[in-house]
Amino acid sequence: MMDIYGTATPYLPQLLDFVMDRVRDLSNKEVAADRPKLYEHLIGRVKAQASMEGELLGHK
């Protein structure tokens, strides 16, 4: 398996949690103001290792 994230790999789950917590907080404020959620598109853009390998190798 290709290690596309290198030394950052161990930190990615923590980083994702931090970013998603911030986005959820901001989204909750938007929903409370009768506006749409912010993160519906974002979560679909987070890629798994295998998906990124395919992207980098040109396989979609």
Short mmCIF file of N, CA, C and O in Angstrom, two decimals:
data_model
loop_
_atom_site.label_atom_id
_atom_site.label_comp_id
_atom_site.label_asym_id
_atom_site.label_seq_id
_atom_site.Cartn_x
_atom_site.Cartn_y
_atom_site.Cartn_z
N MET A 1 0.84 -1.18 0.00
CA MET A 1 0.00 0.00 0.00
C MET A 1 0.89 1.25 0.00
O MET A 1 1.88 1.33 0.70
N MET A 2 0.53 2.19 -0.78
CA MET A 2 1.23 3.46 -0.90
C MET A 2 0.89 4.34 0.32
O MET A 2 -0.25 4.38 0.75
N ASP A 3 1.86 5.00 0.91
CA ASP A 3 1.63 5.89 2.05
C ASP A 3 1.66 7.33 1.54
O ASP A 3 2.69 7.97 1.55
N ILE A 4 0.51 7.81 1.08
CA ILE A 4 0.46 9.12 0.44
C ILE A 4 0.53 10.29 1.42
O ILE A 4 0.81 11.41 1.01
N TYR A 5 0.27 10.03 2.68
CA TYR A 5 0.24 11.12 3.65
C TYR A 5 1.52 11.23 4.48
O TYR A 5 1.68 12.16 5.26
N GLY A 6 2.41 10.27 4.34
CA GLY A 6 3.70 10.32 5.00
C GLY A 6 3.61 10.48 6.51
O GLY A 6 2.78 9.85 7.17
N THR A 7 4.44 11.35 7.05
CA THR A 7 4.50 11.53 8.50
C THR A 7 3.26 12.19 9.07
O THR A 7 3.06 12.19 10.29
N ALA A 8 2.39 12.73 8.21
CA ALA A 8 1.16 13.36 8.69
C ALA A 8 0.08 12.34 9.02
O ALA A 8 -0.88 12.65 9.73
N THR A 9 0.22 11.11 8.55
CA THR A 9 -0.80 10.08 8.71
C THR A 9 -1.34 9.94 10.13
O THR A 9 -2.56 9.94 10.32
N PRO A 10 -0.50 9.87 11.15
CA PRO A 10 -1.04 9.68 12.51
C PRO A 10 -1.89 10.86 13.00
O PRO A 10 -2.70 10.71 13.91
N TYR A 11 -1.70 12.03 12.42
CA TYR A 11 -2.40 13.23 12.88
C TYR A 11 -3.71 13.48 12.15
O TYR A 11 -4.51 14.32 12.57
N LEU A 12 -3.96 12.77 11.06
CA LEU A 12 -5.13 13.05 10.24
C LEU A 12 -6.46 12.83 10.95
O LEU A 12 -7.35 13.67 10.82
N PRO A 13 -6.66 11.75 11.71
CA PRO A 13 -7.94 11.60 12.41
C PRO A 13 -8.21 12.75 13.38
O PRO A 13 -9.34 13.26 13.45
N GLN A 14 -7.20 13.17 14.10
CA GLN A 14 -7.35 14.27 15.05
C GLN A 14 -7.66 15.57 14.31
O GLN A 14 -8.52 16.35 14.73
N LEU A 15 -7.00 15.81 13.21
CA LEU A 15 -7.24 17.00 12.42
C LEU A 15 -8.65 17.00 11.84
O LEU A 15 -9.37 18.00 11.89
N LEU A 16 -9.08 15.85 11.32
CA LEU A 16 -10.43 15.74 10.79
C LEU A 16 -11.46 16.01 11.88
O LEU A 16 -12.42 16.75 11.66
N ASP A 17 -11.27 15.43 13.05
CA ASP A 17 -12.19 15.67 14.17
C ASP A 17 -12.26 17.15 14.52
O ASP A 17 -13.34 17.70 14.73
N PHE A 18 -11.11 17.80 14.59
CA PHE A 18 -11.06 19.22 14.93
C PHE A 18 -11.82 20.06 13.90
O PHE A 18 -12.66 20.89 14.25
N VAL A 19 -11.54 19.81 12.62
CA VAL A 19 -12.19 20.58 11.55
C VAL A 19 -13.70 20.31 11.55
O VAL A 19 -14.51 21.25 11.45
N MET A 20 -14.09 19.05 11.66
CA MET A 20 -15.51 18.72 11.64
C MET A 20 -16.24 19.31 12.85
O MET A 20 -17.37 19.78 12.72
N ASP A 21 -15.61 19.34 14.01
CA ASP A 21 -16.23 19.96 15.19
C ASP A 21 -16.48 21.44 14.94
O ASP A 21 -17.55 21.97 15.27
N ARG A 22 -15.49 22.11 14.37
CA ARG A 22 -15.64 23.54 14.07
C ARG A 22 -16.75 23.78 13.04
O ARG A 22 -17.57 24.68 13.19
N VAL A 23 -16.77 22.96 12.00
CA VAL A 23 -17.78 23.12 10.96
C VAL A 23 -19.17 22.83 11.52
O VAL A 23 -20.13 23.53 11.22
N ARG A 24 -19.28 21.79 12.36
CA ARG A 24 -20.59 21.49 12.97
C ARG A 24 -21.07 22.66 13.84
O ARG A 24 -22.25 23.02 13.81
N ASP A 25 -20.16 23.24 14.62
CA ASP A 25 -20.53 24.39 15.45
C ASP A 25 -21.03 25.55 14.59
O ASP A 25 -22.07 26.15 14.88
N LEU A 26 -20.30 25.86 13.54
CA LEU A 26 -20.72 26.94 12.63
C LEU A 26 -22.02 26.58 11.93
O LEU A 26 -22.90 27.44 11.77
N SER A 27 -22.17 25.33 11.55
CA SER A 27 -23.39 24.89 10.88
C SER A 27 -24.59 25.01 11.80
O SER A 27 -25.67 25.44 11.37
N ASN A 28 -24.41 24.62 13.06
CA ASN A 28 -25.52 24.74 14.02
C ASN A 28 -25.97 26.19 14.15
O ASN A 28 -27.17 26.46 14.26
N LYS A 29 -25.04 27.11 14.11
CA LYS A 29 -25.39 28.54 14.16
C LYS A 29 -26.17 28.95 12.91
O LYS A 29 -27.11 29.73 12.99
N GLU A 30 -25.77 28.42 11.75
CA GLU A 30 -26.48 28.72 10.51
C GLU A 30 -27.90 28.16 10.56
O GLU A 30 -28.85 28.84 10.18
N VAL A 31 -28.05 26.92 11.01
CA VAL A 31 -29.37 26.29 11.10
C VAL A 31 -30.25 27.07 12.07
O VAL A 31 -31.44 27.29 11.81
N ALA A 32 -29.67 27.50 13.18
CA ALA A 32 -30.43 28.28 14.16
C ALA A 32 -30.92 29.59 13.57
O ALA A 32 -31.94 30.14 14.00
N ALA A 33 -30.21 30.09 12.55
CA ALA A 33 -30.59 31.33 11.88
C ALA A 33 -31.42 31.05 10.62
O ALA A 33 -31.54 31.89 9.74
N ASP A 34 -32.00 29.82 10.54
CA ASP A 34 -32.84 29.39 9.42
C ASP A 34 -32.11 29.39 8.08
O ASP A 34 -32.69 29.67 7.04
N ARG A 35 -30.82 29.03 8.13
CA ARG A 35 -30.04 28.86 6.89
C ARG A 35 -29.62 27.39 6.80
O ARG A 35 -29.65 26.67 7.79
N PRO A 36 -29.21 26.92 5.62
CA PRO A 36 -28.87 25.50 5.46
C PRO A 36 -27.59 25.09 6.18
O PRO A 36 -26.72 25.93 6.46
N LYS A 37 -27.48 23.78 6.43
CA LYS A 37 -26.26 23.22 7.03
C LYS A 37 -25.07 23.50 6.14
O LYS A 37 -25.18 23.52 4.92
N LEU A 38 -23.90 23.66 6.74
CA LEU A 38 -22.69 23.97 5.98
C LEU A 38 -21.93 22.73 5.54
O LEU A 38 -21.16 22.78 4.60
N TYR A 39 -22.12 21.60 6.18
CA TYR A 39 -21.20 20.49 5.99
C TYR A 39 -21.69 19.36 5.10
O TYR A 39 -20.99 18.38 4.92
N GLU A 40 -22.84 19.48 4.50
CA GLU A 40 -23.33 18.38 3.67
C GLU A 40 -22.35 18.05 2.54
O GLU A 40 -22.09 16.89 2.26
N HIS A 41 -21.81 19.04 1.90
CA HIS A 41 -20.86 18.81 0.80
C HIS A 41 -19.49 18.41 1.35
O HIS A 41 -18.82 17.56 0.78
N LEU A 42 -19.08 18.98 2.44
CA LEU A 42 -17.74 18.74 2.99
C LEU A 42 -17.50 17.28 3.31
O LEU A 42 -16.47 16.73 2.91
N ILE A 43 -18.42 16.62 3.98
CA ILE A 43 -18.17 15.25 4.40
C ILE A 43 -18.02 14.33 3.20
O ILE A 43 -17.28 13.35 3.24
N GLY A 44 -18.67 14.66 2.10
CA GLY A 44 -18.53 13.87 0.89
C GLY A 44 -17.18 14.06 0.20
O GLY A 44 -16.80 13.28 -0.66
N ARG A 45 -16.45 15.08 0.58
CA ARG A 45 -15.17 15.37 -0.04
C ARG A 45 -14.00 14.76 0.71
O ARG A 45 -12.89 14.74 0.20
N VAL A 46 -14.21 14.28 1.92
CA VAL A 46 -13.14 13.66 2.68
C VAL A 46 -12.86 12.29 2.07
O VAL A 46 -13.76 11.46 1.95
N LYS A 47 -11.62 12.07 1.68
CA LYS A 47 -11.27 10.86 0.95
C LYS A 47 -10.50 9.87 1.81
O LYS A 47 -9.66 10.25 2.60
N ALA A 48 -10.80 8.61 1.60
CA ALA A 48 -10.07 7.53 2.26
C ALA A 48 -8.75 7.31 1.52
O ALA A 48 -8.58 7.73 0.38
N GLN A 49 -7.84 6.61 2.15
CA GLN A 49 -6.53 6.30 1.57
C GLN A 49 -6.68 5.68 0.17
O GLN A 49 -6.05 6.13 -0.78
N ALA A 50 -7.51 4.65 0.03
CA ALA A 50 -7.65 3.96 -1.26
C ALA A 50 -8.19 4.90 -2.33
O ALA A 50 -7.74 4.86 -3.48
N SER A 51 -9.11 5.76 -1.96
CA SER A 51 -9.67 6.71 -2.92
C SER A 51 -8.61 7.70 -3.39
O SER A 51 -8.54 8.02 -4.58
N MET A 52 -7.80 8.18 -2.47
CA MET A 52 -6.75 9.12 -2.84
C MET A 52 -5.69 8.45 -3.70
O MET A 52 -5.17 9.05 -4.63
N GLU A 53 -5.37 7.20 -3.40
CA GLU A 53 -4.42 6.48 -4.24
C GLU A 53 -4.92 6.41 -5.67
O GLU A 53 -4.18 6.65 -6.62
N GLY A 54 -6.22 6.12 -5.84
CA GLY A 54 -6.80 6.08 -7.17
C GLY A 54 -6.74 7.42 -7.86
O GLY A 54 -6.42 7.51 -9.05
N GLU A 55 -7.01 8.49 -7.12
CA GLU A 55 -6.93 9.84 -7.68
C GLU A 55 -5.49 10.15 -8.14
O GLU A 55 -5.28 10.68 -9.22
N LEU A 56 -4.55 9.84 -7.30
CA LEU A 56 -3.14 10.14 -7.62
C LEU A 56 -2.63 9.32 -8.78
O LEU A 56 -1.76 9.76 -9.54
N LEU A 57 -3.14 8.11 -8.93
CA LEU A 57 -2.71 7.24 -10.01
C LEU A 57 -3.54 7.43 -11.28
O LEU A 57 -3.32 6.74 -12.27
N GLY A 58 -4.51 8.34 -11.22
CA GLY A 58 -5.32 8.64 -12.39
C GLY A 58 -6.47 7.70 -12.64
O GLY A 58 -7.05 7.68 -13.71
N HIS A 59 -6.84 6.90 -11.64
CA HIS A 59 -7.98 5.98 -11.76
C HIS A 59 -9.15 6.55 -10.99
O HIS A 59 -9.06 6.76 -9.79
N LYS A 60 -10.24 6.78 -11.67
CA LYS A 60 -11.42 7.36 -11.00
C LYS A 60 -12.54 6.36 -10.96
O LYS A 60 -12.75 5.55 -11.72
#
